[in-house]
Short mmCIF file of C-alpha atoms in Angstrom, two decimals:
data_model
loop_
_atom_site.label_atom_id
_atom_site.label_comp_id
_atom_site.label_asym_id
_atom_site.label_seq_id
_atom_site.Cartn_x
_atom_site.Cartn_y
_atom_site.Cartn_z
CA MET A 1 -54.98 -0.07 48.05
CA THR A 2 -53.28 -3.15 49.51
CA ILE A 3 -55.65 -5.60 51.24
CA THR A 4 -55.07 -6.56 54.90
CA VAL A 5 -55.27 -9.95 56.61
CA ARG A 6 -58.41 -8.79 58.47
CA GLN A 7 -60.17 -7.93 55.23
CA LEU A 8 -59.38 -11.39 53.86
CA VAL A 9 -60.82 -13.01 57.00
CA GLU A 10 -63.96 -10.88 56.72
CA LEU A 11 -64.63 -12.22 53.20
CA GLY A 12 -67.05 -14.99 54.14
CA HIS A 13 -66.73 -16.95 50.92
CA LEU A 14 -63.04 -17.69 51.74
CA GLY A 15 -63.96 -19.33 55.04
CA LEU A 16 -60.73 -18.29 56.77
CA SER A 17 -60.57 -18.69 60.54
CA VAL A 18 -58.04 -17.10 62.89
CA CYS A 19 -56.10 -19.53 65.06
CA ALA A 20 -53.72 -17.00 66.63
CA GLY A 21 -52.09 -13.60 66.15
CA GLU A 22 -55.26 -11.47 66.05
CA ARG A 23 -53.20 -8.40 67.00
CA GLY A 24 -51.55 -8.55 63.55
CA LEU A 25 -54.70 -8.74 61.44
CA GLY A 26 -54.05 -5.21 60.22
CA ARG A 27 -50.94 -6.33 58.32
CA ALA A 28 -50.95 -5.51 54.61
CA VAL A 29 -50.79 -8.48 52.21
CA THR A 30 -48.71 -7.69 49.14
CA TRP A 31 -49.05 -11.17 47.67
CA ALA A 32 -50.42 -14.64 48.42
CA HIS A 33 -47.84 -17.35 47.87
CA VAL A 34 -48.45 -21.12 47.90
CA SER A 35 -45.56 -23.31 49.03
CA GLN A 36 -44.88 -26.85 50.16
CA LEU A 37 -41.17 -26.29 50.89
CA GLU A 38 -39.79 -27.25 54.27
CA GLN A 39 -38.27 -23.77 54.69
CA PRO A 40 -39.99 -21.28 52.36
CA ALA A 41 -39.10 -18.12 54.33
CA GLN A 42 -35.83 -17.46 52.52
CA TRP A 43 -37.67 -17.10 49.22
CA LEU A 44 -40.05 -14.39 50.44
CA GLU A 45 -39.54 -10.65 50.06
CA GLY A 46 -41.77 -9.66 52.97
CA GLY A 47 -45.48 -8.84 53.11
CA GLU A 48 -46.65 -12.16 51.65
CA LEU A 49 -49.40 -14.36 53.04
CA LEU A 50 -47.88 -17.84 52.87
CA ILE A 51 -50.32 -20.66 52.11
CA THR A 52 -49.44 -24.28 52.82
CA THR A 53 -51.12 -27.62 53.51
CA SER A 54 -51.35 -29.49 56.78
CA GLY A 55 -49.45 -32.76 56.53
CA VAL A 56 -47.52 -31.73 53.38
CA GLY A 57 -45.83 -28.33 53.62
CA TRP A 58 -46.72 -27.71 57.26
CA PRO A 59 -44.43 -29.80 59.53
CA THR A 60 -45.86 -32.14 62.14
CA GLU A 61 -43.21 -31.82 64.88
CA SER A 62 -43.67 -28.93 67.32
CA GLU A 63 -40.02 -27.82 67.17
CA SER A 64 -40.11 -27.74 63.35
CA GLN A 65 -43.38 -25.78 63.42
CA ARG A 66 -41.87 -23.19 65.76
CA ASP A 67 -38.76 -22.81 63.56
CA TYR A 68 -41.01 -22.51 60.49
CA VAL A 69 -43.05 -19.67 62.00
CA GLU A 70 -40.07 -17.86 63.55
CA LYS A 71 -38.38 -17.60 60.16
CA LEU A 72 -41.56 -16.28 58.56
CA ILE A 73 -41.78 -13.63 61.27
CA ASP A 74 -38.11 -12.68 60.76
CA ARG A 75 -38.66 -12.39 56.99
CA GLY A 76 -41.58 -10.02 57.49
CA ALA A 77 -44.34 -12.23 56.11
CA ALA A 78 -47.90 -10.90 56.54
CA GLY A 79 -49.18 -14.21 57.92
CA LEU A 80 -49.52 -17.97 57.50
CA ALA A 81 -52.61 -19.81 56.28
CA VAL A 82 -52.65 -23.60 56.72
CA GLY A 83 -55.13 -25.68 54.73
CA ARG A 84 -57.06 -28.46 56.43
CA ARG A 85 -56.48 -31.89 54.92
CA GLN A 86 -58.97 -34.58 53.86
CA LEU A 87 -59.60 -37.65 56.01
CA THR A 88 -57.66 -40.76 55.04
CA ASN A 89 -59.59 -44.00 54.46
CA ARG A 90 -58.34 -45.36 57.78
CA GLU A 91 -59.46 -42.24 59.66
CA ALA A 92 -62.86 -42.36 57.96
CA ALA A 93 -63.27 -46.06 58.86
CA GLY A 94 -62.46 -45.21 62.47
CA GLY A 95 -65.54 -43.05 62.65
CA ALA A 96 -63.81 -39.64 62.71
CA GLY A 97 -66.35 -36.86 62.39
CA GLY A 98 -66.46 -34.48 59.44
CA ARG A 99 -64.70 -34.94 56.12
CA ASP A 100 -61.49 -33.04 56.84
CA VAL A 101 -58.92 -32.73 59.65
CA PRO A 102 -58.03 -29.45 61.39
CA ALA A 103 -54.48 -28.18 60.95
CA ALA A 104 -52.35 -29.57 63.76
CA ILE A 105 -50.69 -26.48 65.32
CA ASP A 106 -48.68 -26.88 68.51
CA PRO A 107 -49.87 -24.73 71.44
CA THR A 108 -46.41 -23.15 71.82
CA VAL A 109 -46.58 -22.02 68.19
CA LEU A 110 -50.00 -20.44 68.84
CA GLY A 111 -48.44 -18.60 71.79
CA LEU A 112 -45.53 -17.44 69.62
CA ALA A 113 -47.93 -16.09 66.99
CA ASP A 114 -49.98 -14.25 69.62
CA THR A 115 -46.88 -12.68 71.16
CA ALA A 116 -45.50 -11.56 67.79
CA GLY A 117 -48.88 -10.45 66.44
CA PHE A 118 -48.37 -12.84 63.52
CA PRO A 119 -51.70 -14.04 62.02
CA LEU A 120 -52.11 -17.82 61.87
CA LEU A 121 -55.10 -18.78 59.74
CA GLU A 122 -56.83 -22.02 58.84
CA ILE A 123 -58.30 -22.71 55.39
CA PRO A 124 -61.22 -25.13 54.96
CA TYR A 125 -60.45 -28.14 52.81
CA ASP A 126 -63.09 -27.24 50.20
CA ILE A 127 -61.72 -23.74 49.55
CA PRO A 128 -59.19 -23.71 46.67
CA PHE A 129 -56.03 -21.76 47.34
CA SER A 130 -56.50 -19.95 44.05
CA ALA A 131 -59.58 -18.21 45.50
CA ILE A 132 -57.33 -16.47 48.03
CA THR A 133 -54.55 -15.61 45.58
CA LYS A 134 -57.05 -14.10 43.10
CA VAL A 135 -58.52 -11.82 45.77
CA VAL A 136 -55.06 -10.63 46.83
CA ALA A 137 -53.95 -10.07 43.22
CA ALA A 138 -57.11 -8.13 42.34
CA SER A 139 -56.74 -5.98 45.45
CA ASN A 140 -53.13 -5.11 44.61
CA VAL A 141 -53.61 -4.01 41.01
CA GLY A 142 -52.35 -0.54 41.89
CA ALA A 143 -49.15 -1.88 43.44
CA LEU A 144 -48.58 -4.12 40.44
CA ARG A 145 -49.10 -1.15 38.15
CA ASP A 146 -46.50 0.83 40.12
CA GLY A 147 -44.09 -2.08 39.70
CA LEU A 148 -44.66 -2.08 35.95
CA VAL A 149 -43.96 1.65 35.83
CA ASP A 150 -40.69 1.07 37.72
CA HIS A 151 -39.66 -1.56 35.18
CA LEU A 152 -40.41 0.79 32.29
CA ARG A 153 -38.35 3.54 33.92
CA ILE A 154 -35.44 1.11 34.24
CA LEU A 155 -35.70 0.17 30.57
CA GLU A 156 -35.82 3.88 29.71
CA THR A 157 -32.47 4.22 31.49
CA MET A 158 -30.95 1.71 29.06
CA ARG A 159 -32.31 3.64 26.09
CA SER A 160 -30.97 6.94 27.46
CA THR A 161 -27.58 5.36 28.03
CA THR A 162 -27.36 4.48 24.35
CA GLU A 163 -28.76 7.75 23.00
CA ARG A 164 -27.07 10.27 25.30
CA GLY A 165 -23.89 8.45 26.24
CA LEU A 166 -24.50 8.63 30.00
CA SER A 167 -21.59 7.91 32.32
CA VAL A 168 -21.71 4.88 34.61
CA GLY A 169 -22.35 7.15 37.59
CA GLU A 170 -25.30 8.81 35.83
CA VAL A 171 -26.72 5.40 34.90
CA PHE A 172 -26.58 4.30 38.54
CA ASP A 173 -28.29 7.48 39.72
CA ARG A 174 -31.15 6.83 37.31
CA LEU A 175 -31.39 3.17 38.31
CA GLU A 176 -31.58 4.12 41.97
CA ASN A 177 -34.47 6.49 41.28
CA ALA A 178 -36.30 3.97 39.10
CA ALA A 179 -35.82 1.04 41.51
CA ARG A 180 -36.59 3.19 44.59
CA CYS A 181 -33.51 2.02 46.50
CA ASP A 182 -29.85 2.69 47.18
CA LEU A 183 -27.64 0.58 44.89
CA TYR A 184 -24.12 -0.71 45.51
CA LEU A 185 -21.82 -2.74 43.28
CA CYS A 186 -18.98 -4.98 44.38
CA ASP A 187 -16.90 -8.01 43.41
CA PRO A 188 -17.56 -11.43 45.02
CA ASP A 189 -15.40 -10.39 48.01
CA GLY A 190 -17.39 -7.22 48.63
CA GLU A 191 -14.73 -4.88 47.21
CA ARG A 192 -15.16 -2.05 44.70
CA LEU A 193 -15.83 -3.20 41.14
CA LEU A 194 -16.19 0.11 39.24
CA PRO A 195 -14.29 3.28 40.18
CA SER A 196 -17.34 5.58 40.20
CA ILE A 197 -19.73 3.22 42.01
CA PRO A 198 -19.53 2.78 45.80
CA PRO A 199 -19.07 -0.70 47.26
CA PRO A 200 -21.60 -1.79 49.89
CA PRO A 201 -21.12 -0.82 53.54
CA ALA A 202 -20.02 -3.49 56.01
CA SER A 203 -23.62 -4.06 57.13
CA LEU A 204 -24.51 -5.26 53.61
CA ARG A 205 -21.26 -7.11 52.82
CA GLU A 206 -22.09 -9.64 55.50
CA HIS A 207 -24.70 -11.09 53.13
CA LEU A 208 -21.97 -12.06 50.61
CA PRO A 209 -21.11 -14.23 48.87
CA LEU A 210 -24.43 -15.85 48.06
CA LYS A 211 -24.35 -19.63 48.10
CA VAL A 212 -25.99 -21.58 45.29
CA GLY A 213 -29.69 -21.85 46.01
CA THR A 214 -29.68 -19.00 48.55
CA SER A 215 -32.44 -16.42 48.39
CA PRO A 216 -31.37 -12.96 47.17
CA VAL A 217 -33.66 -11.38 49.76
CA PHE A 218 -32.45 -10.11 53.13
CA ASP A 219 -33.95 -7.80 55.70
CA GLY A 220 -34.33 -4.41 54.05
CA GLY A 221 -32.85 -5.25 50.68
CA TYR A 222 -31.62 -7.64 48.00
CA ALA A 223 -28.34 -9.06 46.70
CA VAL A 224 -28.43 -10.02 43.01
CA PRO A 225 -25.43 -11.73 41.35
CA ILE A 226 -23.97 -10.24 38.17
CA VAL A 227 -23.06 -13.09 35.84
CA LEU A 228 -20.70 -12.60 32.88
CA ALA A 229 -19.45 -15.47 30.70
CA GLY A 230 -21.04 -17.99 33.05
CA GLU A 231 -19.26 -16.73 36.18
CA VAL A 232 -20.38 -14.53 39.05
CA THR A 233 -18.37 -11.35 38.47
CA GLY A 234 -19.95 -9.33 41.24
CA TYR A 235 -23.12 -8.41 43.09
CA LEU A 236 -25.64 -5.62 42.85
CA LEU A 237 -26.91 -4.87 46.35
CA ALA A 238 -30.03 -2.85 46.97
CA ARG A 239 -31.10 -1.26 50.23
CA GLU A 240 -34.66 0.02 50.56
CA LYS A 241 -34.98 3.77 51.11
CA ARG A 242 -38.08 3.02 53.15
CA PRO A 243 -39.77 -0.28 54.06
CA GLY A 244 -41.41 -1.84 51.02
CA SER A 245 -40.12 0.81 48.59
CA ALA A 246 -38.12 -1.62 46.44
CA ARG A 247 -39.04 -4.82 44.63
CA LEU A 248 -36.83 -7.78 43.80
CA ALA A 249 -37.99 -7.75 40.15
CA SER A 250 -36.92 -4.11 39.79
CA VAL A 251 -33.48 -4.83 41.19
CA GLN A 252 -33.13 -7.82 38.87
CA HIS A 253 -34.00 -5.63 35.87
CA ALA A 254 -31.46 -3.07 37.06
CA SER A 255 -28.82 -5.80 37.36
CA THR A 256 -29.21 -6.54 33.64
CA ILE A 257 -28.27 -2.96 32.77
CA VAL A 258 -25.41 -3.06 35.28
CA ALA A 259 -24.11 -6.24 33.64
CA VAL A 260 -24.05 -4.47 30.27
CA GLU A 261 -22.17 -1.49 31.76
CA LEU A 262 -19.73 -3.82 33.49
CA SER A 263 -19.10 -5.79 30.31
CA ASN A 264 -18.38 -2.55 28.43
CA ALA A 265 -16.01 -1.43 31.18
CA PHE A 266 -14.14 -4.75 31.10
CA ARG A 267 -13.70 -4.53 27.34
CA GLY A 268 -12.38 -0.98 27.68
CA TRP A 269 -9.97 -2.03 30.41
CA GLU A 270 -8.63 -4.84 28.25
CA VAL A 271 -7.99 -2.40 25.38
CA GLU A 272 -6.16 -0.09 27.80
CA ARG A 273 -4.13 -3.04 29.11
CA ARG A 274 -2.97 -4.01 25.62
CA GLU A 275 -2.10 -0.43 24.70
CA GLY A 276 -0.24 -0.02 27.99
CA ALA A 277 1.65 -3.28 27.43
CA GLU A 278 2.81 -2.10 24.01
CA THR A 279 3.99 1.22 25.43
CA LEU A 280 5.77 -0.39 28.37
CA PHE A 281 7.53 -2.86 26.06
CA MET A 282 8.86 -0.01 23.95
CA LEU A 283 10.04 1.84 27.05
CA LEU A 284 11.82 -1.17 28.54
CA THR A 285 13.56 -2.01 25.28
CA GLY A 286 14.75 1.54 24.65
CA GLU A 287 12.61 2.08 21.54
CA VAL A 288 11.34 5.41 22.90
CA TYR A 289 13.77 8.27 23.49
CA ALA A 290 13.74 10.11 26.82
CA GLY A 291 11.75 13.12 25.66
CA ALA A 292 8.89 11.02 24.28
CA GLN A 293 8.70 8.75 27.34
CA ALA A 294 7.13 11.41 29.57
CA ARG A 295 4.60 12.32 26.87
CA ARG A 296 3.58 8.70 26.38
CA LEU A 297 3.15 8.07 30.11
CA THR A 298 1.19 11.26 30.79
CA LYS A 299 -1.02 10.45 27.79
CA GLY A 300 -1.61 7.06 29.43
CA GLY A 301 -2.97 8.78 32.54
CA PHE A 302 0.13 9.12 34.75
CA ASP A 303 0.59 12.35 36.71
CA ILE A 304 3.73 14.15 35.58
CA ASP A 305 4.46 15.19 39.18
CA ARG A 306 4.03 11.75 40.77
CA ARG A 307 6.87 9.34 41.44
CA LEU A 308 6.49 5.92 39.80
CA VAL A 309 7.80 2.44 40.56
CA LEU A 310 8.18 -0.62 38.38
CA LEU A 311 7.10 -3.92 39.91
CA ALA A 312 8.12 -7.47 38.98
CA VAL A 313 5.17 -9.62 40.05
CA ASP A 314 5.36 -13.37 40.56
CA GLN A 315 1.98 -14.80 39.56
CA ALA A 316 0.40 -17.15 37.03
CA GLU A 317 -0.19 -15.58 33.62
CA SER A 318 -3.83 -16.65 33.74
CA LEU A 319 -4.40 -14.19 36.60
CA ASP A 320 -3.05 -11.11 34.78
CA ALA A 321 -6.50 -9.98 33.63
CA ALA A 322 -7.90 -10.28 37.16
CA LEU A 323 -5.11 -8.09 38.54
CA ASN A 324 -5.74 -5.55 35.78
CA TYR A 325 -9.44 -5.43 36.74
CA ARG A 326 -8.52 -5.18 40.42
CA LEU A 327 -6.48 -2.04 39.78
CA ARG A 328 -8.81 -0.47 37.18
CA SER A 329 -11.85 -0.93 39.40
CA ARG A 330 -10.17 1.22 42.02
CA GLY A 331 -9.19 3.90 39.52
CA ILE A 332 -5.45 3.14 39.78
CA THR A 333 -3.51 4.22 36.68
CA HIS A 334 -1.01 1.56 35.64
CA GLN A 335 0.57 -0.30 32.74
CA MET A 336 1.20 -4.05 32.64
CA LEU A 337 3.53 -6.17 30.54
CA ARG A 338 4.15 -9.91 30.60
CA ARG A 339 7.83 -10.64 29.89
CA GLN A 340 10.10 -12.56 32.26
CA HIS A 341 7.37 -11.89 34.81
CA LEU A 342 4.42 -9.60 35.01
CA PHE A 343 5.78 -6.05 35.13
CA VAL A 344 3.50 -3.33 36.51
CA LEU A 345 4.25 0.38 36.30
CA CYS A 346 2.27 2.39 38.85
CA ALA A 347 2.46 5.29 41.31
CA ASP A 348 4.74 4.86 44.32
CA GLU A 349 2.02 4.46 46.93
CA GLU A 350 2.03 1.92 49.76
CA ALA A 351 -1.72 1.33 49.37
CA THR A 352 -1.25 0.41 45.70
CA LEU A 353 1.68 -1.89 46.45
CA GLU A 354 -0.31 -3.60 49.19
CA LEU A 355 -3.31 -3.99 46.87
CA ILE A 356 -1.10 -5.76 44.32
CA GLY A 357 0.79 -7.81 46.89
CA SER A 358 -2.43 -9.05 48.48
CA ALA A 359 -4.16 -9.95 45.20
CA PRO A 360 -5.19 -13.61 44.84
CA GLY A 361 -2.44 -15.68 43.23
CA VAL A 362 0.39 -13.17 43.74
CA GLY A 363 3.42 -14.88 45.22
CA HIS A 364 6.22 -12.30 45.47
CA VAL A 365 6.76 -8.72 44.31
CA GLY A 366 10.01 -6.88 43.60
CA VAL A 367 9.85 -3.08 43.60
CA SER A 368 12.27 -0.67 41.93
CA THR A 369 13.41 2.62 43.41
CA PRO A 370 11.04 5.54 42.70
CA LEU A 371 11.53 7.38 39.41
CA SER A 372 9.94 10.27 37.52
CA VAL A 373 7.88 9.87 34.34
CA ASP A 374 11.06 10.41 32.31
CA GLY A 375 13.25 8.25 34.59
CA PRO A 376 15.39 5.26 33.47
CA LEU A 377 12.92 2.38 33.17
CA MET A 378 15.55 -0.11 31.95
CA VAL A 379 17.41 0.39 35.24
CA ALA A 380 14.11 0.06 37.12
CA GLU A 381 13.51 -3.28 35.38
CA ARG A 382 16.79 -4.65 36.78
CA GLN A 383 15.98 -3.30 40.24
CA ALA A 384 12.50 -4.85 40.23
CA GLN A 385 13.91 -8.22 39.17
CA TRP A 386 16.56 -8.04 41.86
CA GLY A 387 13.86 -7.25 44.44
CA LEU A 388 11.81 -10.19 43.20
CA GLY A 389 14.82 -12.49 43.54
CA LEU A 390 15.31 -11.42 47.16
CA ALA A 391 11.59 -11.74 47.89
CA ARG A 392 11.75 -15.33 46.73
CA ARG A 393 14.93 -16.07 48.69
CA TRP A 394 13.67 -14.42 51.86
CA ARG A 395 10.11 -15.75 51.38
CA GLU A 396 8.67 -12.25 51.74
CA ARG A 397 5.69 -10.89 49.84
CA ILE A 398 7.14 -7.49 48.81
CA VAL A 399 10.80 -6.43 48.67
CA ARG A 400 11.93 -2.97 47.57
CA TYR A 401 15.25 -2.43 45.83
CA SER A 402 17.45 -0.73 48.40
CA GLU A 403 19.67 2.22 47.59
CA ARG A 404 22.20 0.60 49.90
CA GLU A 405 22.67 -2.13 47.30
CA ARG A 406 24.55 0.09 44.88
CA LEU A 407 26.96 -2.80 44.34
CA SER A 408 24.27 -4.57 42.31
CA GLY A 409 24.22 -1.66 39.87
CA TRP A 410 27.56 -2.86 38.50
CA LEU A 411 26.06 -6.17 37.41
CA PRO A 412 24.85 -6.81 33.83
CA LEU A 413 21.13 -7.24 33.16
CA GLU A 414 21.45 -10.15 30.72
CA GLU A 415 20.59 -13.51 32.21
CA SER A 416 23.43 -15.34 30.42
CA GLN A 417 26.04 -12.93 31.78
CA LEU A 418 24.71 -13.26 35.31
CA GLU A 419 24.84 -17.05 34.99
CA ARG A 420 28.46 -16.84 33.87
CA ILE A 421 29.41 -14.73 36.93
CA VAL A 422 27.71 -17.14 39.31
CA ALA A 423 29.23 -20.18 37.63
CA GLU A 424 32.79 -18.82 37.65
CA ILE A 425 32.84 -17.51 41.22
CA LEU A 426 30.23 -19.48 43.16
CA GLY A 427 29.99 -22.58 40.97
CA PRO A 428 32.65 -24.59 42.90
CA ILE A 429 30.95 -23.81 46.25
CA ILE A 430 27.51 -24.72 44.90
CA GLU A 431 28.84 -28.04 43.59
CA TYR A 432 30.57 -28.74 46.92
CA ASP A 433 27.34 -28.04 48.86
CA ARG A 434 25.42 -30.32 46.53
CA ALA A 435 27.95 -33.15 46.82
CA HIS A 436 28.50 -32.93 50.59
CA ASP A 437 25.09 -31.64 51.72
CA SER A 438 26.84 -28.67 53.35
CA ASP A 439 25.94 -25.00 53.85
CA LEU A 440 28.95 -23.09 52.54
CA ILE A 441 26.87 -20.68 50.40
CA LEU A 442 24.58 -19.96 53.34
CA SER A 443 27.57 -19.40 55.58
CA LEU A 444 29.14 -17.00 53.07
CA ARG A 445 25.91 -15.04 52.70
CA THR A 446 25.51 -14.79 56.46
CA LEU A 447 29.15 -13.73 56.97
CA LEU A 448 28.85 -10.84 54.50
CA GLY A 449 25.44 -9.90 55.90
CA GLN A 450 26.97 -9.66 59.38
CA ASP A 451 29.82 -7.39 58.25
CA ARG A 452 32.25 -10.35 58.47
CA ARG A 453 31.82 -10.52 62.27
CA HIS A 454 32.54 -14.17 63.12
CA ASP A 455 30.77 -14.14 66.48
CA ARG A 456 27.54 -12.69 65.05
CA THR A 457 27.71 -14.97 62.01
CA ALA A 458 28.09 -18.10 64.15
CA ALA A 459 25.16 -16.99 66.33
CA ALA A 460 22.96 -16.35 63.28
CA LEU A 461 23.81 -19.82 61.91
CA HIS A 462 23.46 -21.47 65.33
CA ILE A 463 26.92 -23.08 65.09
CA HIS A 464 30.17 -22.85 67.03
CA THR A 465 32.78 -20.31 65.92
CA HIS A 466 35.22 -23.19 65.30
CA THR A 467 32.70 -24.77 62.91
CA LEU A 468 32.34 -21.42 61.14
CA ALA A 469 36.11 -21.05 60.83
CA TYR A 470 36.32 -24.53 59.25
CA ARG A 471 33.63 -23.60 56.71
CA LEU A 472 35.34 -20.33 55.79
CA ARG A 473 38.66 -22.07 55.22
CA ASN A 474 36.86 -24.48 52.92
CA ILE A 475 35.37 -21.54 50.96
CA GLU A 476 38.80 -19.96 50.53
CA ARG A 477 40.30 -23.28 49.44
CA ILE A 478 37.53 -24.10 46.94
CA THR A 479 37.35 -20.63 45.37
CA ASN A 480 41.04 -19.79 45.66
CA ARG A 481 40.00 -16.47 47.19
CA LYS A 482 40.76 -14.86 50.56
CA LEU A 483 37.97 -13.49 52.74
CA THR A 484 40.43 -10.87 54.02
CA ARG A 485 41.20 -9.39 50.61
CA VAL A 486 38.97 -6.53 49.42
CA ASP A 487 39.05 -7.59 45.75
CA ASP A 488 38.00 -11.14 46.58
CA ILE A 489 35.25 -9.95 48.91
CA VAL A 490 33.88 -7.71 46.14
CA ASP A 491 33.93 -10.65 43.69
CA LEU A 492 32.05 -12.90 46.09
CA SER A 493 29.54 -10.17 46.98
CA LEU A 494 28.83 -9.42 43.34
CA ALA A 495 28.39 -13.11 42.58
CA LEU A 496 25.88 -13.46 45.41
CA ARG A 497 23.99 -10.41 44.13
CA ALA A 498 24.03 -11.95 40.65
CA GLU A 499 22.52 -15.13 42.05
CA ASP A 500 19.80 -13.06 43.74
CA LEU A 501 19.08 -11.23 40.52
CA LEU A 502 18.85 -14.53 38.65
CA GLN A 503 15.97 -15.49 40.95
CA GLY A 504 14.04 -12.70 39.27
CA PHE A 505 14.58 -14.35 35.89
CA ARG A 506 13.28 -17.78 36.94
CA ASP A 507 10.02 -19.39 37.94
CA ASP A 508 9.44 -21.50 41.04
CA HIS A 509 11.05 -24.49 39.28
CA GLY A 510 14.24 -22.64 38.39
CA ARG A 511 13.36 -22.38 34.70
CA SER A 512 14.09 -19.24 32.70
CA THR A 513 11.06 -17.06 32.14
CA ARG A 514 12.54 -14.62 29.62
CA ARG A 515 10.20 -14.09 26.67
CA VAL A 516 9.41 -11.62 23.89
CA PHE A 517 6.56 -9.11 23.91
CA ASP A 518 3.10 -10.62 23.84
CA PRO A 519 0.25 -8.39 24.98
#
C-alpha cells in the first residue's frame, strides 16, 4: 500500500516537521524525488514528494518561492520537503545558535500551502535524504511490482505481433490495456499518422509540439515523441483512464513498439508508392491498353465506381515522400509519379484536393476533369498541366481544368510544339514588350477574357479606352493579324492557351522540367 505524507512525518527517525499544509497530510506518496533544479515541477508525474535544500534548490526570494510551490501544486505533487542547511563559518562566528539554519519560507508561501492543503515539510540537517527515499521505495514495492507487470504485458504485445501477425489496430488495443490508458498517435502537427489509429482530441493537441527539454508529462497524461532516423516523426499521447492509472515508463515502452509499427508502415507505403509510380508511368505513356487500365487501377485500390482526377503538383522533389505519407496516413488511395512535375492520381473529392493543396511545400496544383478508371489519362495529363500553368499565372493554389476551355484540346501536348506555336504567333509581341517595357500581351489576354469589350477591358487594365485602342493597333501591326477576324482571333487565343500550358512544363525559373520515369 502506498505510504502517505502523514505516515512519513510519524516516523520519528526521519525527524520531519510540518511547516504548513496539514490538511493535505493524507496525500499518497508514490515516490520521493531529490532535485536542485530551479523549476523541477515539469519533470514530475504527480504524487511525488519533492526534496530539496534550503539555499541551493529552494529559492530565497518570496516571489520565486511562491511560483515554485504553485507549479508543484499544479503538477499534483504530494508535498515539498526542504532540508535545513549547515551554518557558514561567518554565521557560526557571529554566535548563531545551533549548528544548522531553518529553511527560510516566506509567510505568504506558508499561507498558500495551508489554503491548498499542500504539505510543506522541513528536514533536519543531519538526516540524509536517502533515508526518506528508501522508506518511500520500500513502502511502494507493490506499486513498483504492478509497473513491472505492465512493462511485461507491453513486451508480450510485441511478441504477439510477430507470432500472430496482429494488425496495427489490434496492437494499439493491447497497448492501451497494458499501459492502462487511452492512446493516440499523430504527426508533429497533431494530425492523423496511421489510418486505423485516432489522432488526439483538441484538448490533447494543445500540448504539441514538445519543445526540446520540455517534460513529456501534462495534467492527466503524457506526450512521448516517436523518433525515426533521428527526426521526430510523431507523438504518442496517453490519457489516464483514471487518476494515477498510467505511468510514464509504460507509455515510453509502448512508444518503442509504436515506432516499430510506424517504421513498418512507412516501408510498406514506400513500396506502394514505387509500384504506383510504375503503373502510372505505363498508363500515361500508353503502354497499357484500355481494358487493362481499369484492372490495374482497381488492383491498386481504386473504386471502380468512383470518379478520378489527375493532379499536376508544383513542389520540391524532396517533399514527395512526405506528401505520400500524408495521404497514406489518412487512408487515401492514390498513385504518384515524378515526371515534368509530381503527378497524383486520386479520387475526385474536394477534401482530398484541399489536403494536397495545403500540404507543406506545395506551391500550385492543376487538376484535370474527372474521369473513370478506364478514362483517357493521357488527355488528363495535358489538362492537369494546363491547370498548373494557369495556377502559376493567376497565383492561385488550385486550378481545375474547365470544360469551357475546349479550345485548348486542339493544342499538341509536346513541349517543343507548344513553344513553336507561341514563338510564331506571340513571339513578336513578347519581344516588343521586352524591348519597350509595355503590356501588349497583358492587354491581349484581358481583351479576349472580356469578350473583346473595349470598355470592360480598359476598366480591367485601369487605362483609358484611347490607350487601349493604341495598344490593339500595335498588336495588329506587329502580328499582321486583325482582332476583328475570326481566324486571327482563334490563332491568338490558341497561342495564349499554349503559353499557359507551357507554364505546366516549367519550374519557377522557366526551365523545362520534362524527364523520364524515375520512381
